[in-house]
mmCIF file of C-alpha atoms in Angstrom:
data_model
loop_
_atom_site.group_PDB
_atom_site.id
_atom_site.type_symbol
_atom_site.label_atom_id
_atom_site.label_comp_id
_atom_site.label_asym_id
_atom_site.label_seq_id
_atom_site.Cartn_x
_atom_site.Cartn_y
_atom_site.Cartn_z
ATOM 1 C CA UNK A 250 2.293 11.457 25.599
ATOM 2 C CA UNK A 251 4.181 9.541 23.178
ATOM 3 C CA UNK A 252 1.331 6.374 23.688
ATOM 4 C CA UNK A 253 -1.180 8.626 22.560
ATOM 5 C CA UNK A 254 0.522 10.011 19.592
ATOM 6 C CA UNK A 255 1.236 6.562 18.543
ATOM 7 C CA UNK A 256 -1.937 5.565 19.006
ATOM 8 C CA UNK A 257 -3.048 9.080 17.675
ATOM 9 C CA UNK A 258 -0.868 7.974 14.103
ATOM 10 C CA UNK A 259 -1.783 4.754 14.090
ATOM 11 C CA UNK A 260 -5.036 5.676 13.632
ATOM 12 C CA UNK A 261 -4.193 8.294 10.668
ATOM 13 C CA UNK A 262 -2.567 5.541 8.984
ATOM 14 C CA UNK A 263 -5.563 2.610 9.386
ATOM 15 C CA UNK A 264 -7.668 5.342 8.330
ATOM 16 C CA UNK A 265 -5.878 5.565 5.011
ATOM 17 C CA UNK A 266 -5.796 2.350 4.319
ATOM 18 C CA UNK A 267 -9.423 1.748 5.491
ATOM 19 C CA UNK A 268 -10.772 4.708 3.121
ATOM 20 C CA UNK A 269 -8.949 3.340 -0.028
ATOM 21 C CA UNK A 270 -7.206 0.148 0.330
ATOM 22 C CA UNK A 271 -3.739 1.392 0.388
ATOM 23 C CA UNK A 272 -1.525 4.116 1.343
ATOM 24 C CA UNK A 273 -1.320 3.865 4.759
ATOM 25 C CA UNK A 274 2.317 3.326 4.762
ATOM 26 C CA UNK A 275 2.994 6.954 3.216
ATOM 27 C CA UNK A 276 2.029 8.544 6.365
ATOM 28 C CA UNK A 277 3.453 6.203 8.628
ATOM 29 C CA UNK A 278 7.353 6.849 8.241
ATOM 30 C CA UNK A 279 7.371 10.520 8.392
ATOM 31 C CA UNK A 280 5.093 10.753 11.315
ATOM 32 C CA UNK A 281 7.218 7.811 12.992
ATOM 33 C CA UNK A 282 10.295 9.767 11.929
ATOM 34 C CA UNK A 283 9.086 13.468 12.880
ATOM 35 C CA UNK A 284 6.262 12.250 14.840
ATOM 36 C CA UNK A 285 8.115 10.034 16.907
ATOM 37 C CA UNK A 286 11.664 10.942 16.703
ATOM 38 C CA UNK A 287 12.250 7.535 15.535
ATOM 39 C CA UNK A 288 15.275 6.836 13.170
ATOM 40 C CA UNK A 289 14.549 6.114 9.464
ATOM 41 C CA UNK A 290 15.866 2.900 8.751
ATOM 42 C CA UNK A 291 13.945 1.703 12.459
ATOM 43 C CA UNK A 292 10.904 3.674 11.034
ATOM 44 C CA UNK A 293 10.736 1.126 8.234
ATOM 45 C CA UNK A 294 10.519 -1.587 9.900
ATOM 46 C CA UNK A 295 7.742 -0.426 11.895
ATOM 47 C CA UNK A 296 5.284 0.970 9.353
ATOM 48 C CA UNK A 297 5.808 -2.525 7.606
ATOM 49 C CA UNK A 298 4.577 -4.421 10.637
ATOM 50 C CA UNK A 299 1.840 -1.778 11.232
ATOM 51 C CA UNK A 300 0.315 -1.378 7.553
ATOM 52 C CA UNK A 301 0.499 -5.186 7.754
ATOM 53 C CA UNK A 302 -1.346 -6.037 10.882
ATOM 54 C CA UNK A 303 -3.358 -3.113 10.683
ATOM 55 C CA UNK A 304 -4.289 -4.661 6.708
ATOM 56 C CA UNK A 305 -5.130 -7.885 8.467
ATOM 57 C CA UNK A 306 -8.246 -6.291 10.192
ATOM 58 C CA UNK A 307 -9.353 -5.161 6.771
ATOM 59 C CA UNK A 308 -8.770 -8.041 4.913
ATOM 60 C CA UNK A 309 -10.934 -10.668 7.349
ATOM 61 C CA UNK A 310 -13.640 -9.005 6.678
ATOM 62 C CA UNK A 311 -13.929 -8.725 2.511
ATOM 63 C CA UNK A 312 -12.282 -12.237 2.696
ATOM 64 C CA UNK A 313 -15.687 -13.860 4.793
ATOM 65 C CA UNK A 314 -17.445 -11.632 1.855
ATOM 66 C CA UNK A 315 -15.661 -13.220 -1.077
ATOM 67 C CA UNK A 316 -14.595 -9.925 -2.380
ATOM 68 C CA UNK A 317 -10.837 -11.022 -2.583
ATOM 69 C CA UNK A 318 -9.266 -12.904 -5.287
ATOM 70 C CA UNK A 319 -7.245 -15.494 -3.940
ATOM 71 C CA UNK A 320 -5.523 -16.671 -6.902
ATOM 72 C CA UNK A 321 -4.783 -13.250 -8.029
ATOM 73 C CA UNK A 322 -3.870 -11.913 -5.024
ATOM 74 C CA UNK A 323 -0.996 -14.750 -4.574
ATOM 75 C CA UNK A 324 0.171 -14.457 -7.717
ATOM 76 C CA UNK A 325 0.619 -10.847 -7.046
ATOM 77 C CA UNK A 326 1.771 -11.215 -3.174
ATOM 78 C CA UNK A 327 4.481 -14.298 -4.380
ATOM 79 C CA UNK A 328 6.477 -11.958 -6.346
ATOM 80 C CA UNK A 329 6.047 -8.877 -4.354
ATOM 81 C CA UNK A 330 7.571 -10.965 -1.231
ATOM 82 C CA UNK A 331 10.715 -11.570 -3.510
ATOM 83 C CA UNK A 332 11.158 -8.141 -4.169
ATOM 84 C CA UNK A 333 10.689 -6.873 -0.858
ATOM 85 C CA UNK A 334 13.940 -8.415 0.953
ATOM 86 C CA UNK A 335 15.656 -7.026 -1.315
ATOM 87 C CA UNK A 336 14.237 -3.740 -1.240
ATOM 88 C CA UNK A 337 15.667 -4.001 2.670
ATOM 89 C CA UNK A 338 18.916 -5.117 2.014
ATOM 90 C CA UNK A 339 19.449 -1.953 -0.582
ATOM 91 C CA UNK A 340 18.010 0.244 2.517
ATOM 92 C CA UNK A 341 21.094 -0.149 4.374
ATOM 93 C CA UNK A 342 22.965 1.131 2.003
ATOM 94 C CA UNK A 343 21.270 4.851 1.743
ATOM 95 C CA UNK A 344 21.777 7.649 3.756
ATOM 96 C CA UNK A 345 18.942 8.436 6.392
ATOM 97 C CA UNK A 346 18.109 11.689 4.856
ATOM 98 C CA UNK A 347 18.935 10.209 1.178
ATOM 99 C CA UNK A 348 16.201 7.255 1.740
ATOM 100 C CA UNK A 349 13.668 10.122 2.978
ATOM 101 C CA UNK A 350 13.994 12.575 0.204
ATOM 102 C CA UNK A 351 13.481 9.569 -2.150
ATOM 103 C CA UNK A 352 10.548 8.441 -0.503
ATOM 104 C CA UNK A 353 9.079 12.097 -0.770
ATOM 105 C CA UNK A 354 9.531 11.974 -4.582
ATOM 106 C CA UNK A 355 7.748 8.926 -4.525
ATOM 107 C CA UNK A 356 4.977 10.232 -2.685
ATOM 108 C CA UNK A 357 4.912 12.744 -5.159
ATOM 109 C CA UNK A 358 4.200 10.249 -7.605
ATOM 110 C CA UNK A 359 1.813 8.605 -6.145
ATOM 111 C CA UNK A 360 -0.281 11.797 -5.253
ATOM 112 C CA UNK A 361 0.006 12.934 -9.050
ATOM 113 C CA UNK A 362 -1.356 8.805 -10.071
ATOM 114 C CA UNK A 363 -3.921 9.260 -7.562
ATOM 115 C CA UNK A 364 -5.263 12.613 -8.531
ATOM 116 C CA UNK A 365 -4.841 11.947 -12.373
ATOM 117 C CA UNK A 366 -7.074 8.660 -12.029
ATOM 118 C CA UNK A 367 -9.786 10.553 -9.395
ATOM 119 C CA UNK A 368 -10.263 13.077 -12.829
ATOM 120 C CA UNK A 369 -10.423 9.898 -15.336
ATOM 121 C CA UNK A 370 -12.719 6.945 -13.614
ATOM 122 C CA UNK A 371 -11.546 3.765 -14.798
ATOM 123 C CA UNK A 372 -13.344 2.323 -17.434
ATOM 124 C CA UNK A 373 -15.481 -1.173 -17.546
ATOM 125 C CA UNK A 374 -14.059 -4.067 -16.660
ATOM 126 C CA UNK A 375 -12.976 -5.648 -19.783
ATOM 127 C CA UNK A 376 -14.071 -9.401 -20.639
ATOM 128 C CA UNK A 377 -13.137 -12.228 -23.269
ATOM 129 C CA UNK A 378 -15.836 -11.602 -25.629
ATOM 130 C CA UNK A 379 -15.471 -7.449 -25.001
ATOM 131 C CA UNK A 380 -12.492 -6.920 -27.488
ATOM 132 C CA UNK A 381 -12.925 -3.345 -27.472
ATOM 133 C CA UNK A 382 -12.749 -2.738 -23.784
ATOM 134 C CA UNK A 383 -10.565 -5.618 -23.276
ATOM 135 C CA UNK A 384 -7.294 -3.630 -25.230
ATOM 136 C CA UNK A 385 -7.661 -1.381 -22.246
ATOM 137 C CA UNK A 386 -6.728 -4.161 -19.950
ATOM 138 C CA UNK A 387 -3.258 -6.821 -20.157
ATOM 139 C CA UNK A 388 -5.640 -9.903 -18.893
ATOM 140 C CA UNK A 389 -8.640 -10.761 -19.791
ATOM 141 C CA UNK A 390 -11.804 -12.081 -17.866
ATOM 142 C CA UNK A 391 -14.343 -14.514 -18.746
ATOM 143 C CA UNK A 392 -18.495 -13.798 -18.915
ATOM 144 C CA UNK A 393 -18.179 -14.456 -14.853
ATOM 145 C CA UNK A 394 -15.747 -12.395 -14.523
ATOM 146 C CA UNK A 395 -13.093 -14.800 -13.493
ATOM 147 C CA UNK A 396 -9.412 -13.777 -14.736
ATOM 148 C CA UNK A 397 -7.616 -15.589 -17.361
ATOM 149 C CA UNK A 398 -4.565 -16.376 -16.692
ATOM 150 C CA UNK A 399 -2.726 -16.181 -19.943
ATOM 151 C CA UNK A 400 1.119 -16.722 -19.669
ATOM 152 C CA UNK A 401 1.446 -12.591 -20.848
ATOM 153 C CA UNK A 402 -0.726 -11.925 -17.583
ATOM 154 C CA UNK A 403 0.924 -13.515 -15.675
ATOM 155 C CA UNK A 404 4.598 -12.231 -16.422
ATOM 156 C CA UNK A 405 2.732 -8.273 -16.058
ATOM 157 C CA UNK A 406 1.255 -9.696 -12.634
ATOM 158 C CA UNK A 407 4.795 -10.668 -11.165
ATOM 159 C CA UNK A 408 6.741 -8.172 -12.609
ATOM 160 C CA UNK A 409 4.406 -5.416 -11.124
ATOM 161 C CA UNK A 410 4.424 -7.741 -8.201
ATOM 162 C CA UNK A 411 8.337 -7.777 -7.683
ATOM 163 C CA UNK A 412 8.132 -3.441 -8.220
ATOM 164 C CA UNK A 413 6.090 -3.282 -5.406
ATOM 165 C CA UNK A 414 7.645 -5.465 -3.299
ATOM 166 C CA UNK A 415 10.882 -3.582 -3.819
ATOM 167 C CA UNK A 416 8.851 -0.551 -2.999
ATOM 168 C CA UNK A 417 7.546 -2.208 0.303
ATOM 169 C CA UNK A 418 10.919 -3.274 1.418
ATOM 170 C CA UNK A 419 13.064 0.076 0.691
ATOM 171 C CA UNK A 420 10.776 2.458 1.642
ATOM 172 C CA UNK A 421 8.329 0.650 4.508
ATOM 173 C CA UNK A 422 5.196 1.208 2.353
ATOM 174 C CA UNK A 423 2.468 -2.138 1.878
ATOM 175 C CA UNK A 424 2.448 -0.655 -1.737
ATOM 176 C CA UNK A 425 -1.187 -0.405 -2.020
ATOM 177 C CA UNK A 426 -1.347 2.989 -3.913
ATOM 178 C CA UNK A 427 0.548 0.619 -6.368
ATOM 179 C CA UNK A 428 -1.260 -2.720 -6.122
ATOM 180 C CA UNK A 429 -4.723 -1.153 -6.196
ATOM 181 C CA UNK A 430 -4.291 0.692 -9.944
ATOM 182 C CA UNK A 431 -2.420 -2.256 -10.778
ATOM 183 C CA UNK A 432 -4.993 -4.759 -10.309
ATOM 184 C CA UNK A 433 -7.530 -3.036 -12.050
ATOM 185 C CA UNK A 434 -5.293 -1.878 -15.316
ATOM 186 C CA UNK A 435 -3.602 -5.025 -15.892
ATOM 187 C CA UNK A 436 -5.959 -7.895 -14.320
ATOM 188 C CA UNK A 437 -9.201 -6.090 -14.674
ATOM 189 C CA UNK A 438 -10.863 -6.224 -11.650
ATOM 190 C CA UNK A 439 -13.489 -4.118 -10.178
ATOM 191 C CA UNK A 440 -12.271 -1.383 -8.062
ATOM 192 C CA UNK A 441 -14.061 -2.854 -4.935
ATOM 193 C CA UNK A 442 -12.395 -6.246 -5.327
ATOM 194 C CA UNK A 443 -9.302 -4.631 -6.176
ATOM 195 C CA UNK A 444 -9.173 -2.904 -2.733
ATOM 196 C CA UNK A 445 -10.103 -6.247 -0.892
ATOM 197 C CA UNK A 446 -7.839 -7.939 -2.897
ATOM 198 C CA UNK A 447 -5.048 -5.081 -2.127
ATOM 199 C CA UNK A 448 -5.354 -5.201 1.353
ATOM 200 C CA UNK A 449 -4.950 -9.170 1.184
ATOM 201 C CA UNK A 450 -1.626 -8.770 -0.863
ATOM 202 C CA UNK A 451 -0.421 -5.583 1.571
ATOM 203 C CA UNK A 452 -0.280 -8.164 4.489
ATOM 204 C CA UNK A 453 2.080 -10.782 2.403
ATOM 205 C CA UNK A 454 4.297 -8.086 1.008
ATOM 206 C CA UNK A 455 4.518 -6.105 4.562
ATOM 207 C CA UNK A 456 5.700 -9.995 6.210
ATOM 208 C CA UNK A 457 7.778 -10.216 3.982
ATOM 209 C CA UNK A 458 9.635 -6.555 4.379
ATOM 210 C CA UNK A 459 8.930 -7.157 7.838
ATOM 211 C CA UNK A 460 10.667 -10.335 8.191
ATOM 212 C CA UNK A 461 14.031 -9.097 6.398
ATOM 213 C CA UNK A 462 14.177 -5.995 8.190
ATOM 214 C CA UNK A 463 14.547 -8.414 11.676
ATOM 215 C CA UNK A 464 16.961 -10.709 9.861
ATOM 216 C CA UNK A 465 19.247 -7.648 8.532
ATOM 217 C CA UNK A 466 19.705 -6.744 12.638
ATOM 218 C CA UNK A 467 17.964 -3.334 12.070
ATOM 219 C CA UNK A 468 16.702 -2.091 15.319
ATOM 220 C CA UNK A 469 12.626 -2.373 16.031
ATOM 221 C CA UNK A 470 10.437 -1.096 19.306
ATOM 222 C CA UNK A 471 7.885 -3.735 19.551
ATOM 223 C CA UNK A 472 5.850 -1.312 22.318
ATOM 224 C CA UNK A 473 5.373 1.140 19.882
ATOM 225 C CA UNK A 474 4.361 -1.047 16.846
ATOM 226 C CA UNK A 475 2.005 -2.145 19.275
ATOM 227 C CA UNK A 476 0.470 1.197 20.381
ATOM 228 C CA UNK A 477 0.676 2.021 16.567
ATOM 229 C CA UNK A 478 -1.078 -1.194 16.120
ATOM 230 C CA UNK A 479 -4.144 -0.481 18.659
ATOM 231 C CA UNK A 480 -4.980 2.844 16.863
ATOM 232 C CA UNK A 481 -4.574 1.242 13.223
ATOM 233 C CA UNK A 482 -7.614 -1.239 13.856
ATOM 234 C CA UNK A 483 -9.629 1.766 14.977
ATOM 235 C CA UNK A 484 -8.551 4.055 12.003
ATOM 236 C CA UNK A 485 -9.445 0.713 9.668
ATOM 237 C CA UNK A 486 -13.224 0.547 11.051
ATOM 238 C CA UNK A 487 -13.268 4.308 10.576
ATOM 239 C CA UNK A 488 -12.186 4.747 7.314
ATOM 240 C CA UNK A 489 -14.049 1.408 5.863
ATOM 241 C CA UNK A 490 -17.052 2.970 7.458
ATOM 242 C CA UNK A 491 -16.358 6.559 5.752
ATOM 243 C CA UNK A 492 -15.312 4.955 2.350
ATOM 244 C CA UNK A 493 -19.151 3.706 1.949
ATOM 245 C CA UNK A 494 -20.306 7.421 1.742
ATOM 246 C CA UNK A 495 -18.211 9.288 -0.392
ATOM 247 C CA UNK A 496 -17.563 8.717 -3.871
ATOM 248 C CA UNK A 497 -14.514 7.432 -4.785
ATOM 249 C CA UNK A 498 -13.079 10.274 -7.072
ATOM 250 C CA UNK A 499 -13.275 13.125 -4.230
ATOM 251 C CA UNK A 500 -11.513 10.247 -1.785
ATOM 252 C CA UNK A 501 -8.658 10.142 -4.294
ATOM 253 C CA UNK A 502 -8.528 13.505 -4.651
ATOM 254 C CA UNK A 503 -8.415 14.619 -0.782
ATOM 255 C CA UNK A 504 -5.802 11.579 -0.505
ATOM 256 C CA UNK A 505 -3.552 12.585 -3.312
ATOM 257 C CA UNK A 506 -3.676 16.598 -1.540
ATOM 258 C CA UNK A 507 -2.801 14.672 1.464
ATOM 259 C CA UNK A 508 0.170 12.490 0.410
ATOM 260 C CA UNK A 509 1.886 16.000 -1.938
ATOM 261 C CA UNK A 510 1.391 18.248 1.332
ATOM 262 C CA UNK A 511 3.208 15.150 3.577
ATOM 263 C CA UNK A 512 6.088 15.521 0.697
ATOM 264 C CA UNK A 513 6.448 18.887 0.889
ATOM 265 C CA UNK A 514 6.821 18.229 4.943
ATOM 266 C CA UNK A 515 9.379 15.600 4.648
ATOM 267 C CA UNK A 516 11.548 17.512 2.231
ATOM 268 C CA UNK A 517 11.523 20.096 4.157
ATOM 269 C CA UNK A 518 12.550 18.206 7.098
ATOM 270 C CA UNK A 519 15.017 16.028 5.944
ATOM 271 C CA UNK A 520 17.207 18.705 4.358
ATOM 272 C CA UNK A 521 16.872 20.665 7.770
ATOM 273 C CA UNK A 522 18.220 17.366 9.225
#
């Protein structure tokens, strides 16, 4: 039973990540935790080496397509993977049911971002010779729409890049609910190459997290990141497929219902704990 409830979750959590380029990781620690009976600190480590490999399957893909931005992406992953060992090492030092109720309230957050930008689209992508539109945006893009790489956008880049790391490290999340807004408000990038791009920078982060949580001597179940694994490439090719058809407000909408009702769950939970 508990191979096909991992398997089961897995799925819910390549699904996510599949429909909208990140926030798998949001559902993966509290149905590890609650799903699984697996303890919180273990949980993280898990969801970080799921979301990652499960991000790989994703990323292949858009990457044989060209859709990801390589130099972007780095810049992005490079400090995120700085700030995610030490978003581990801080884990250790908060309570199990502390480290949950935070991660609720950040949930919250992100379902109130993700809702907010479903009922305001973004707006064009700004380029060089588009001052107007370009304001909107901290970097600018040239008339192919290739990023410049001014020395203000690149500080934004890594310092949003370090925050999400963090994020990724404390909390077990790839940070894509993060990277995905954050590559189109400060680099301007389309939403579809922001996604691709997201995924990309999900599976350096989640290493990253991954690799410190092994090196701090937290405990990890390598059989059930592997079940979790099996059903996360399946929920990836389900939700990529699904993404295609719907529009992308009313996905961010259902996902940001989603991610507030999880919250509510966890909160619930951990102060019952």
């Amino acid at each position: 039973m508990t191979i096909v409830l991992a398997v089961l979750f897995g799925a819910v959590v390549g699904f996510a990540l599949g429909l909208t380029g990140g926030g798998g990781g949001v559902f993966a620690v509290p149905l590890l935790v609650f799903g699984l009976g697996v303890e919180p600190r273990e949980a993280v480590g898990i969801s970080l080496a799921a979301v990652g490999g499960t991000a790989i399957s994703g990323a292949l893909p858009r990457l044989l397509r060209n859709e990801i931005e390589l130099r972007t992406g780095l810049l992005f992953a490079i400090s995120g993977m700085l700030g995610a060992p030490v978003g581990a090492y801080l884990s250790k030092f908060v309570p199990g049911n502390v480290l949950l109720i935070l991660f609720a309230l950040l949930m919250f957050v992100v379902a109130y971002r993700m809702w907010q930008k479903a009922k305001n689209p973004a707006v064009a992508v700004p380029t060089a010779n588009c001052e107007r539109d370009s304001d909107r945006a901290s970097c600018q893009r040239d008339e192919d729409g290739k990023l410049i790489l001014t020395s203000k956008c690149a500080r934004l880049l890594v310092l949003v890049g370090i925050a999400t790391g963090l994020l990724s490290g404390m909390f077990g999340v790839g940070g894509g609910f993060v990277i995905v807004p954050a590559l189109v408000l400060f680099s301007g990038m389309a939403i579809h190459s922001a996604i691709a791009t997201s995924l990309f920078v999900i599976v350096l982060i989640s290493l990253s997290g991954f690799t410190s949580h092994l090196f701090s001597g937290n405990d990890f179940n390598w059989g059930l990141t592997i079940q979790f694994l099996i059903g996360g490439f399946a929920g990836m090719t389900l939700g990529s497929l699904l993404a295609r058809k719907l529009k992308g407000p009313t996905l961010q909408k259902i996902f940001a219902i989603a991610v507030a009702l999880v919250a509510i769950f966890v909160i619930a939970k951990s102060t019952l704990l």
